[in-house]
Amino acid sequence: MSVLVDSGTKLVVSGLTGREGSFHGMNNRRYGTDLVAGVTPGKGGQDVEGVPVFDTVHEAVAETGANTSMIFVPPRFAADAILEAADAGIELVVCITEGIPVHDMLRVYTHLRRGPTRLIGPNCPGILSPGKANVGIIPAHFFSEGNVGLVSRSGTLTYQIGNELAQRGFGNSSIVGIGGDPVQGSSFIEIIDLFQADPQTELIVMCGEIGGEDEERAAEHVAEHVDKPVVAYIAGFTAPPGKTMGHAGAIISGSKGTAQAKAEALEAKGVRVGRTPTEVAEIAAEIAGATV
Amino acid sequence: MSVLVDSGTKLVVSGLTGREGSFHGMNNRRYGTDLVAGVTPGKGGQDVEGVPVFDTVHEAVAETGANTSMIFVPPRFAADAILEAADAGIELVVCITEGIPVHDMLRVYTHLRRGPTRLIGPNCPGILSPGKANVGIIPAHFFSEGNVGLVSRSGTLTYQIGNELAQRGFGNSSIVGIGGDPVQGSSFIEIIDLFQADPQTELIVMCGEIGGEDEERAAEHVAEHVDKPVVAYIAGFTAPPGKTMGHAGAIISGSKGTAQAKAEALEAKGVRVGRTPTEVAEIAAEIAGATV
Amino acid sequence: MDLLEYQGKQLFRAHGVPVPDGRPAATVEEAVEAADELGYPVVVKAQVLIGGRGKAGGIKVAGDRSEVEAHAGAILGMDIRGLTVHELYVERASEIAEEYYAAILLDRTAKKPMAMLSRMGGMDVEEIAATDPNAIVRIHVDPLLGFSDFHGRRLAFEAGIAGDVVRPVSVVLAKLYEAFAEEDAVLVEVNPLLVTADREVVALDAKVTVDGNALYRHPDTATFRDVSAEDPQERMAKERGLTFVKLDGDIGILGNGAGLVMSTLDVVAQAGGHPANFLDAGGGSKAEAIVDAVEVILSNRNVRAVLFNIFGGITRCDEVARGLVTAFGQLDVKVPFVVRLDGTNDEEGRRILAEANLPNVTVEKTMDGAAARVVELARSAEAVS
Amino acid sequence: MDLLEYQGKQLFRAHGVPVPDGRPAATVEEAVEAADELGYPVVVKAQVLIGGRGKAGGIKVAGDRSEVEAHAGAILGMDIRGLTVHELYVERASEIAEEYYAAILLDRTAKKPMAMLSRMGGMDVEEIAATDPNAIVRIHVDPLLGFSDFHGRRLAFEAGIAGDVVRPVSVVLAKLYEAFAEEDAVLVEVNPLLVTADREVVALDAKVTVDGNALYRHPDTATFRDVSAEDPQERMAKERGLTFVKLDGDIGILGNGAGLVMSTLDVVAQAGGHPANFLDAGGGSKAEAIVDAVEVILSNRNVRAVLFNIFGGITRCDEVARGLVTAFGQLDVKVPFVVRLDGTNDEEGRRILAEANLPNVTVEKTMDGAAARVVELARSAEAVS
């Protein structure tokens, strides 16, 4: 088992004919992901290395049975591409695109929450279920199948931590990059719930960073609903105070969104927090030793 | 039993300090409806014949536990008043106001459908559960408690048909006026389902009219999901072709929305259709004689 | 409220929907002036709220000034399916390469806006639907989310229009939706949506219906009402706030509530009568409204008898009775009235009528009885005349 | 992107939020001219992106021309908490009756816009929250439905503001929301929202943060960027498309991906070092970007050692190595570099560095090891200098 993507994933890539879209789409296919279609308006009927391209996601779904979409279009077209995928009945949309206007995402998020489509991202590295499927830009060759579910707001930091875990012999059920934007399609809690329900996952690692209070909420949630061990990492202890959100943002919740506040919230709920990526792997090894 | 309103109804009236609002609100109270509050912005702290008035629905709910709202504000403020009631957690909103712009109702309808609040109306006479509660402008003294559930798109026509039934000895579980606007909060199907589930209701009378295709859809629904007898009336056999909707509207469904088409659709599904209000009552008497 | 072509195009322009250059004209002189300004060839188009203008000779191409004079003169005052032409629209002629059909409308059943596109424009949408139902692509739009780019692309690709105009047609659809939403329209129809020889996409016609309940938000649109094209009796009713539709029979009908009035028409028809009108005096009808209503009904010279069918809810029967008494005092009523009063204060109402002892007024207790009686009276009057 | 007060007020005006009359001014002469146009008394306000301007002497009332001259002269060039004042805003003075606080912002946790109102304006919102948390009313707004009249009423009534201004304050809140939504803002704050002696409601200050990712939709706002107020090193980084934040230590840091760079800062700090900057070379960093990044890092004279921490995913370690070799060829590099390359093509990257044999470049395999090494090198450099 694993979460979100696996051998049942049938992938359609919006922007497959673009440079990045074709590079990573083909990369995912080489990994074994069932890449069934691409979508580029006006290029319907063409193909990319044998993968058929359609004008609309609706046509791609009708013709190929695609159930998962990866978005690789430029930021000003990305919200529309996500909505198109949801409208076409896609179950899981993974949006890699970075730099989408936050008001676009507010609309998309609010709309998708009222329907059956799940969104991961935007501005995320995607999802890797080692040995099964890779949807996104995570360099799969570092990771092997195993029992650690890894969820992260960060891209390269995920690889760093995953790599530290791999060096201690851990493999992964799935690695889910939820993205670092203010409005993400899915947050820690939802992915942690998937890992909690996934038989393959025995240990959950969450990798957070400064800003927002998703980590604090995840801490509450873990304490109440998760019985698998959870190890956390928070980046940004020495980061300068955020410039983008001003004061009014901070007071709404009483939280300052600092790494310190997040680490304390997690530890208060019994979640161990590694202070460096290396320490995360050490704690994981310790827990695995104790539980296995 | 009955549907939608009963002795558990705690009513707040938006526009209670207005002429119509106070007239009908007090009328409802005299009938026995538990009128707990009124809302008029800027008149918070006043009262209407002892009923406290609040500035916001939220305050009215917090202070009185109101669970049902009746809207009596002018059309250009009605959509906002419905949204306010839903936002304040009201379970049932009954909107009497006539002449609300249809685009306002499209937004309100779409929003409310995604939440727990049920809307009846707009442009409707409200709901009467004889002997229990009256929310709206239905003249209650014509109706007594009984086993006929009556649902109607029309106001006075409902009284006419209810009266014909009363003359043959029928009482009502509830009388629900869903309103005749193009975008109503609830349609026949939903009210028929409530009657189907209501132990007191033994016979359902639906009173439709030309336009749209709610009656046709109700016919399908009744055939599949309703085992209580249903009698229908359709007004508008001799009405001139509608002027407001043009040709493009009619072709979307293949239905012409005529009274003839509706009656045929109902009869094709085994629902008997009275050609005059009197005939409706006769059919009902016949069925009641057969089933009771 | 239906808008004339040139009014609809005015809204289109405001929302960036491309339309050919054009000017309205109420006289031959104005038409010539407009054509001179626009440059030839032009099209002279009758402005009436009815389809089939072209077949009826209401749309003509003019290559020069003398042709404009001739066509404008012929079309102004022309009768097109019962409507007299009072206004023209003079428009630059377009070279036609493709004709599509586009519309945004309110789908009552889904309770959502619906966008439609077909590559088979230039004919009635019913005709397209009959010829090839798949040729019309229909997509619902979430009214809170609005029209997204993908809606336009889907419509364009699925309708199978020419590849080079997929993008401009998608853009026009988005702008039509904007006009639909922001102008409180219930229908925005473009037939044909034209691709010109230069591959420009323009709306060659405009059929727009706006929501009368939302006119307060659109003061400019509110001035569009073309009173000259309305029936004088319907105008009179509208000015008095009554919901009135003229019919071609001889029995005047008044009721309270649209459903009851429709039902009354049906019952009268079943009794063998022919209603002369639909008149809804509304909920809570007051005495003054009744006086107005009687005046409107009697302004139709075909009326031989009148049926009042009132079931009092908010409407109080005594108020209606008082209104009728007042009306008989103010107007010279020559036709018989049948009055059925039931519901709130019905006894008081009937008492008022009995005391007033109005000539030619019969009171009936039931709707069926009242219908039978008024049909009988209308037949007698017909026999006499 | 944060806007200066006068820029925010320009957006407010465009959306109908009432603001006092005012003019920006960059010199004493312009300030006097503005004041003469506006009429006295005026307020001369420093335009800097930081709070506490008033306490720092950056806001002064001027009753006549000589006072404007004196205040403008004193404020221009003034240092307010580290920022130099380059611009003024001269505004008509208002008579204050009440001071409220109003804001619309993006609540990341709820993923919804949130509207806030308090009757205790004129002080920091943190101070209001500390004094009386209930004095701030907060309401979430559904972004698809938008701000409805009832939101404004609720805020106004629940905040307990004066009854006579409930309606105008509600209207201002609706217009602030409009500005928030249509200008792609993430924060719109008005403190104080003023009720004047004449009971007019005006925004006396404007703190607006707009979404940099949406600037393409707002070409006018995009020109607001106040480059004069920015740190020259940060400006240099921005021009080269690098995400850069200047810090006050002596170890230059480069990494790929914001999370990894933050983590690198943390690990360096834990090793006892002091980072001189945050620099995210981004995903897929190419050789040219690395040259640019090295130049930006070294433009800070405090830097004694540099750490490159790359975990290759999309970014290829060989590209980074090539970029570093090129940078060393183009620039006169005097400080030691520690380079940690891991991930995609890491072996190739390390081979390139080994072959280039750059002076003063140490390659480390782990992040922790690299951090320890760079801290040690920075200390040695400090000891030498």
Tab-separated table of N, CA, C and O in Angstrom, chain C residues 32-113:
chain	number	residue	atom	x	y	z
C	32	VAL	N	-30.019	57.374	-43.649
C	32	VAL	CA	-29.057	57.808	-44.672
C	32	VAL	C	-27.834	58.429	-44.011
C	32	VAL	O	-26.687	58.128	-44.354
C	33	GLU	N	-28.091	59.266	-43.042
C	33	GLU	CA	-26.992	59.913	-42.309
C	33	GLU	C	-26.085	58.851	-41.668
C	33	GLU	O	-24.863	58.912	-41.757
C	34	ALA	N	-26.720	57.852	-41.039
C	34	ALA	CA	-25.965	56.776	-40.396
C	34	ALA	C	-25.127	56.027	-41.425
C	34	ALA	O	-23.932	55.772	-41.216
C	35	ALA	N	-25.722	55.702	-42.572
C	35	ALA	CA	-25.020	54.939	-43.607
C	35	ALA	C	-23.840	55.744	-44.143
C	35	ALA	O	-22.745	55.212	-44.345
C	36	ASP	N	-24.049	57.037	-44.360
C	36	ASP	CA	-22.958	57.896	-44.855
C	36	ASP	C	-21.791	57.882	-43.869
C	36	ASP	O	-20.627	57.836	-44.255
C	37	GLU	N	-22.120	57.942	-42.599
C	37	GLU	CA	-21.075	57.925	-41.566
C	37	GLU	C	-20.323	56.602	-41.545
C	37	GLU	O	-19.110	56.562	-41.388
C	38	LEU	N	-21.087	55.517	-41.676
C	38	LEU	CA	-20.502	54.177	-41.546
C	38	LEU	C	-19.697	53.784	-42.777
C	38	LEU	O	-18.689	53.094	-42.675
C	39	GLY	N	-20.140	54.228	-43.950
C	39	GLY	CA	-19.505	53.796	-45.195
C	39	GLY	C	-20.219	52.588	-45.762
C	39	GLY	O	-20.697	51.726	-45.016
C	40	TYR	N	-20.295	52.511	-47.076
C	40	TYR	CA	-21.079	51.464	-47.751
C	40	TYR	C	-20.210	50.245	-48.046
C	40	TYR	O	-18.988	50.371	-48.138
C	41	PRO	N	-20.793	49.047	-48.232
C	41	PRO	CA	-22.214	48.732	-48.084
C	41	PRO	C	-22.636	48.623	-46.623
C	41	PRO	O	-21.821	48.335	-45.754
C	42	VAL	N	-23.934	48.860	-46.389
C	42	VAL	CA	-24.502	48.727	-45.044
C	42	VAL	C	-25.674	47.749	-45.099
C	42	VAL	O	-26.152	47.400	-46.179
C	43	VAL	N	-26.127	47.350	-43.905
C	43	VAL	CA	-27.336	46.549	-43.799
C	43	VAL	C	-28.357	47.373	-43.026
C	43	VAL	O	-28.022	47.960	-42.002
C	44	VAL	N	-29.573	47.427	-43.546
C	44	VAL	CA	-30.668	48.157	-42.886
C	44	VAL	C	-31.562	47.107	-42.232
C	44	VAL	O	-32.091	46.220	-42.900
C	45	LYS	N	-31.689	47.202	-40.893
C	45	LYS	CA	-32.378	46.131	-40.167
C	45	LYS	C	-33.548	46.661	-39.340
C	45	LYS	O	-33.399	47.588	-38.536
C	46	ALA	N	-34.707	46.032	-39.518
C	46	ALA	CA	-35.885	46.375	-38.714
C	46	ALA	C	-35.610	46.004	-37.261
C	46	ALA	O	-35.082	44.930	-36.981
C	47	GLN	N	-35.978	46.897	-36.351
C	47	GLN	CA	-35.796	46.617	-34.925
C	47	GLN	C	-37.150	46.264	-34.313
C	47	GLN	O	-37.920	47.140	-33.913
C	48	VAL	N	-37.433	44.960	-34.286
C	48	VAL	CA	-38.665	44.474	-33.652
C	48	VAL	C	-38.319	43.240	-32.830
C	48	VAL	O	-37.376	42.522	-33.135
C	49	LEU	N	-39.133	43.029	-31.790
C	49	LEU	CA	-38.845	41.927	-30.858
C	49	LEU	C	-39.478	40.638	-31.353
C	49	LEU	O	-40.336	40.060	-30.688
C	50	ILE	N	-39.040	40.174	-32.521
C	50	ILE	CA	-39.597	38.935	-33.044
C	50	ILE	C	-38.599	38.345	-34.031
C	50	ILE	O	-37.824	39.082	-34.645
C	51	GLY	N	-38.586	37.031	-34.144
C	51	GLY	CA	-37.676	36.378	-35.075
C	51	GLY	C	-38.194	36.447	-36.497
C	51	GLY	O	-39.292	36.949	-36.751
C	52	GLY	N	-37.409	35.982	-37.443
C	52	GLY	CA	-37.846	35.901	-38.835
C	52	GLY	C	-37.903	37.242	-39.540
C	52	GLY	O	-38.631	37.403	-40.527
C	53	ARG	N	-37.111	38.212	-39.042
C	53	ARG	CA	-37.114	39.536	-39.677
C	53	ARG	C	-36.630	39.460	-41.128
C	53	ARG	O	-37.133	40.149	-42.009
C	54	GLY	N	-35.611	38.642	-41.348
C	54	GLY	CA	-35.003	38.543	-42.679
C	54	GLY	C	-36.004	38.041	-43.709
C	54	GLY	O	-36.239	38.680	-44.740
C	55	LYS	N	-36.650	36.918	-43.371
C	55	LYS	CA	-37.622	36.323	-44.298
C	55	LYS	C	-38.768	37.277	-44.596
C	55	LYS	O	-39.325	37.283	-45.688
C	56	ALA	N	-39.113	38.111	-43.579
C	56	ALA	CA	-40.244	39.029	-43.755
C	56	ALA	C	-39.822	40.276	-44.525
C	56	ALA	O	-40.628	41.180	-44.731
C	57	GLY	N	-38.568	40.354	-44.948
C	57	GLY	CA	-38.118	41.516	-45.705
C	57	GLY	C	-37.650	42.661	-44.830
C	57	GLY	O	-37.502	43.792	-45.298
C	58	GLY	N	-37.400	42.388	-43.565
C	58	GLY	CA	-37.010	43.442	-42.633
C	58	GLY	C	-35.508	43.665	-42.545
C	58	GLY	O	-35.049	44.489	-41.746
C	59	ILE	N	-34.710	42.933	-43.326
C	59	ILE	CA	-33.252	43.118	-43.328
C	59	ILE	C	-32.779	43.187	-44.778
C	59	ILE	O	-32.995	42.252	-45.550
C	60	LYS	N	-32.160	44.321	-45.137
C	60	LYS	CA	-31.767	44.515	-46.535
C	60	LYS	C	-30.368	45.118	-46.612
C	60	LYS	O	-30.033	46.033	-45.854
C	61	VAL	N	-29.583	44.642	-47.583
C	61	VAL	CA	-28.264	45.226	-47.827
C	61	VAL	C	-28.420	46.411	-48.782
C	61	VAL	O	-29.186	46.346	-49.738
C	62	ALA	N	-27.690	47.483	-48.466
C	62	ALA	CA	-27.739	48.674	-49.333
C	62	ALA	C	-26.322	49.047	-49.742
C	62	ALA	O	-25.462	49.232	-48.899
C	63	GLY	N	-26.115	49.166	-51.053
C	63	GLY	CA	-24.772	49.455	-51.567
C	63	GLY	C	-24.499	50.938	-51.691
C	63	GLY	O	-23.333	51.351	-51.766
C	64	ASP	N	-25.559	51.723	-51.702
C	64	ASP	CA	-25.349	53.171	-51.802
C	64	ASP	C	-26.506	53.900	-51.143
C	64	ASP	O	-27.449	53.297	-50.640
C	65	ARG	N	-26.443	55.226	-51.193
C	65	ARG	CA	-27.402	56.056	-50.483
C	65	ARG	C	-28.836	55.821	-50.969
C	65	ARG	O	-29.774	55.747	-50.182
C	66	SER	N	-28.992	55.700	-52.267
C	66	SER	CA	-30.360	55.561	-52.779
C	66	SER	C	-30.967	54.232	-52.328
C	66	SER	O	-32.157	54.150	-52.042
C	67	GLU	N	-30.123	53.217	-52.212
C	67	GLU	CA	-30.651	51.943	-51.717
C	67	GLU	C	-31.033	52.040	-50.241
C	67	GLU	O	-32.017	51.445	-49.801
C	68	VAL	N	-30.243	52.786	-49.475
C	68	VAL	CA	-30.601	52.983	-48.071
C	68	VAL	C	-31.963	53.678	-47.987
C	68	VAL	O	-32.839	53.265	-47.223
C	69	GLU	N	-32.130	54.720	-48.779
C	69	GLU	CA	-33.417	55.456	-48.786
C	69	GLU	C	-34.569	54.509	-49.095
C	69	GLU	O	-35.592	54.504	-48.416
C	70	ALA	N	-34.376	53.724	-50.132
C	70	ALA	CA	-35.447	52.817	-50.559
C	70	ALA	C	-35.765	51.794	-49.474
C	70	ALA	O	-36.925	51.614	-49.082
C	71	HIS	N	-34.706	51.142	-48.934
C	71	HIS	CA	-34.938	50.091	-47.936
C	71	HIS	C	-35.501	50.663	-46.644
C	71	HIS	O	-36.432	50.112	-46.060
C	72	ALA	N	-34.931	51.759	-46.180
C	72	ALA	CA	-35.394	52.350	-44.921
C	72	ALA	C	-36.866	52.734	-45.055
C	72	ALA	O	-37.680	52.476	-44.166
C	73	GLY	N	-37.198	53.336	-46.181
C	73	GLY	CA	-38.582	53.739	-46.415
C	73	GLY	C	-39.517	52.539	-46.412
C	73	GLY	O	-40.628	52.603	-45.876
C	74	ALA	N	-39.066	51.458	-47.018
C	74	ALA	CA	-39.918	50.263	-47.100
C	74	ALA	C	-40.075	49.580	-45.748
C	74	ALA	O	-41.160	49.090	-45.408
C	75	ILE	N	-39.004	49.557	-44.983
C	75	ILE	CA	-39.045	48.788	-43.720
C	75	ILE	C	-39.761	49.561	-42.613
C	75	ILE	O	-40.520	48.986	-41.831
C	76	LEU	N	-39.521	50.865	-42.523
C	76	LEU	CA	-40.183	51.649	-41.466
C	76	LEU	C	-41.691	51.562	-41.672
C	76	LEU	O	-42.186	51.799	-42.780
C	77	GLY	N	-42.403	51.202	-40.641
C	77	GLY	CA	-43.847	51.086	-40.741
C	77	GLY	C	-44.320	49.721	-41.205
C	77	GLY	O	-45.503	49.408	-41.155
C	78	MET	N	-43.385	48.888	-41.659
C	78	MET	CA	-43.712	47.529	-42.094
C	78	MET	C	-44.297	46.737	-40.921
C	78	MET	O	-43.929	46.963	-39.773
C	79	ASP	N	-45.188	45.807	-41.230
C	79	ASP	CA	-45.731	44.922	-40.196
C	79	ASP	C	-44.999	43.578	-40.281
C	79	ASP	O	-45.026	42.928	-41.324
C	80	ILE	N	-44.321	43.217	-39.218
C	80	ILE	CA	-43.635	41.921	-39.197
C	80	ILE	C	-44.298	41.036	-38.158
C	80	ILE	O	-44.190	41.286	-36.960
C	81	ARG	N	-45.019	40.048	-38.632
C	81	ARG	CA	-45.722	39.108	-37.763
C	81	ARG	C	-46.471	39.832	-36.641
C	81	ARG	O	-46.325	39.489	-35.475
C	82	GLY	N	-47.196	40.868	-37.024
C	82	GLY	CA	-48.056	41.560	-36.072
C	82	GLY	C	-47.429	42.749	-35.382
C	82	GLY	O	-48.102	43.482	-34.667
C	83	LEU	N	-46.128	42.964	-35.581
C	83	LEU	CA	-45.482	44.099	-34.930
C	83	LEU	C	-45.088	45.141	-35.971
C	83	LEU	O	-44.540	44.813	-37.028
C	84	THR	N	-45.353	46.400	-35.659
C	84	THR	CA	-45.013	47.480	-36.575
C	84	THR	C	-43.582	47.937	-36.327
C	84	THR	O	-43.150	48.067	-35.177
C	85	VAL	N	-42.836	48.179	-37.408
C	85	VAL	CA	-41.441	48.614	-37.276
C	85	VAL	C	-41.393	50.132	-37.065
C	85	VAL	O	-41.835	50.899	-37.923
C	86	HIS	N	-40.866	50.536	-35.895
C	86	HIS	CA	-40.728	51.960	-35.595
C	86	HIS	C	-39.275	52.413	-35.642
C	86	HIS	O	-38.999	53.597	-35.647
C	87	GLU	N	-38.351	51.436	-35.592
C	87	GLU	CA	-36.941	51.791	-35.526
C	87	GLU	C	-36.118	50.908	-36.442
C	87	GLU	O	-36.450	49.741	-36.675
C	88	LEU	N	-35.001	51.464	-36.914
C	88	LEU	CA	-34.070	50.721	-37.758
C	88	LEU	C	-32.706	50.681	-37.087
C	88	LEU	O	-32.392	51.498	-36.209
C	89	TYR	N	-31.908	49.737	-37.536
C	89	TYR	CA	-30.494	49.731	-37.150
C	89	TYR	C	-29.706	49.629	-38.447
C	89	TYR	O	-29.964	48.743	-39.283
C	90	VAL	N	-28.811	50.590	-38.674
C	90	VAL	CA	-28.003	50.610	-39.887
C	90	VAL	C	-26.601	50.186	-39.501
C	90	VAL	O	-25.999	50.760	-38.583
C	91	GLU	N	-26.094	49.159	-40.166
C	91	GLU	CA	-24.856	48.519	-39.716
C	91	GLU	C	-23.950	48.277	-40.914
C	91	GLU	O	-24.423	47.967	-42.007
C	92	ARG	N	-22.639	48.405	-40.700
C	92	ARG	CA	-21.651	48.039	-41.730
C	92	ARG	C	-21.888	46.588	-42.144
C	92	ARG	O	-22.045	45.709	-41.290
C	93	ALA	N	-21.895	46.320	-43.439
C	93	ALA	CA	-22.049	44.940	-43.907
C	93	ALA	C	-20.759	44.160	-43.646
C	93	ALA	O	-19.665	44.719	-43.679
C	94	SER	N	-20.902	42.868	-43.335
C	94	SER	CA	-19.746	42.003	-43.050
C	94	SER	C	-19.654	40.909	-44.106
C	94	SER	O	-20.672	40.407	-44.577
C	95	GLU	N	-18.441	40.519	-44.444
C	95	GLU	CA	-18.264	39.383	-45.350
C	95	GLU	C	-18.233	38.103	-44.527
C	95	GLU	O	-17.398	37.944	-43.642
C	96	ILE	N	-19.114	37.191	-44.859
C	96	ILE	CA	-19.326	36.010	-44.018
C	96	ILE	C	-18.464	34.834	-44.474
C	96	ILE	O	-18.538	34.409	-45.622
C	97	ALA	N	-17.648	34.320	-43.551
C	97	ALA	CA	-16.901	33.095	-43.848
C	97	ALA	C	-17.519	31.896	-43.114
C	97	ALA	O	-17.702	30.836	-43.693
C	98	GLU	N	-17.844	32.097	-41.825
C	98	GLU	CA	-18.490	31.024	-41.054
C	98	GLU	C	-19.576	31.654	-40.191
C	98	GLU	O	-19.450	32.784	-39.752
C	99	GLU	N	-20.610	30.864	-39.924
C	99	GLU	CA	-21.682	31.322	-39.041
C	99	GLU	C	-21.858	30.325	-37.912
C	99	GLU	O	-22.188	29.160	-38.162
C	100	TYR	N	-21.649	30.765	-36.690
C	100	TYR	CA	-21.840	29.917	-35.527
C	100	TYR	C	-23.051	30.415	-34.735
C	100	TYR	O	-23.646	31.455	-35.027
C	101	TYR	N	-23.394	29.622	-33.700
C	101	TYR	CA	-24.480	30.003	-32.793
C	101	TYR	C	-23.907	29.994	-31.378
C	101	TYR	O	-23.240	29.030	-30.984
C	102	ALA	N	-24.147	31.054	-30.606
C	102	ALA	CA	-23.655	31.103	-29.223
C	102	ALA	C	-24.742	31.646	-28.319
C	102	ALA	O	-25.486	32.548	-28.713
C	103	ALA	N	-24.857	31.099	-27.115
C	103	ALA	CA	-25.851	31.622	-26.165
C	103	ALA	C	-25.423	31.325	-24.733
C	103	ALA	O	-24.733	30.335	-24.467
C	104	ILE	N	-25.808	32.227	-23.856
C	104	ILE	CA	-25.711	31.991	-22.415
C	104	ILE	C	-27.120	32.184	-21.888
C	104	ILE	O	-27.764	33.186	-22.201
C	105	LEU	N	-27.600	31.240	-21.101
C	105	LEU	CA	-28.958	31.395	-20.584
C	105	LEU	C	-29.069	30.764	-19.207
C	105	LEU	O	-28.187	30.030	-18.759
C	106	LEU	N	-30.168	31.081	-18.558
C	106	LEU	CA	-30.454	30.475	-17.260
C	106	LEU	C	-31.156	29.150	-17.480
C	106	LEU	O	-32.244	29.115	-18.066
C	107	ASP	N	-30.552	28.068	-17.034
C	107	ASP	CA	-31.207	26.765	-17.094
C	107	ASP	C	-31.958	26.566	-15.778
C	107	ASP	O	-31.368	26.308	-14.734
C	108	ARG	N	-33.281	26.735	-15.852
C	108	ARG	CA	-34.110	26.653	-14.644
C	108	ARG	C	-34.002	25.304	-13.970
C	108	ARG	O	-34.105	25.202	-12.754
C	109	THR	N	-33.873	24.266	-14.764
C	109	THR	CA	-33.879	22.919	-14.193
C	109	THR	C	-32.631	22.681	-13.356
C	109	THR	O	-32.707	22.205	-12.224
C	110	ALA	N	-31.483	23.027	-13.936
C	110	ALA	CA	-30.225	22.847	-13.199
C	110	ALA	C	-30.001	23.985	-12.216
C	110	ALA	O	-29.144	23.899	-11.346
C	111	LYS	N	-30.772	25.059	-12.360
C	111	LYS	CA	-30.569	26.266	-11.552
C	111	LYS	C	-29.138	26.775	-11.682
C	111	LYS	O	-28.477	27.106	-10.678
C	112	LYS	N	-28.663	26.772	-12.903
C	112	LYS	CA	-27.313	27.252	-13.216
C	112	LYS	C	-27.344	27.959	-14.562
C	112	LYS	O	-28.156	27.612	-15.419
C	113	PRO	N	-26.384	28.877	-14.770
C	113	PRO	CA	-26.229	29.399	-16.127
C	113	PRO	C	-25.717	28.279	-17.038
C	113	PRO	O	-24.983	27.392	-16.588
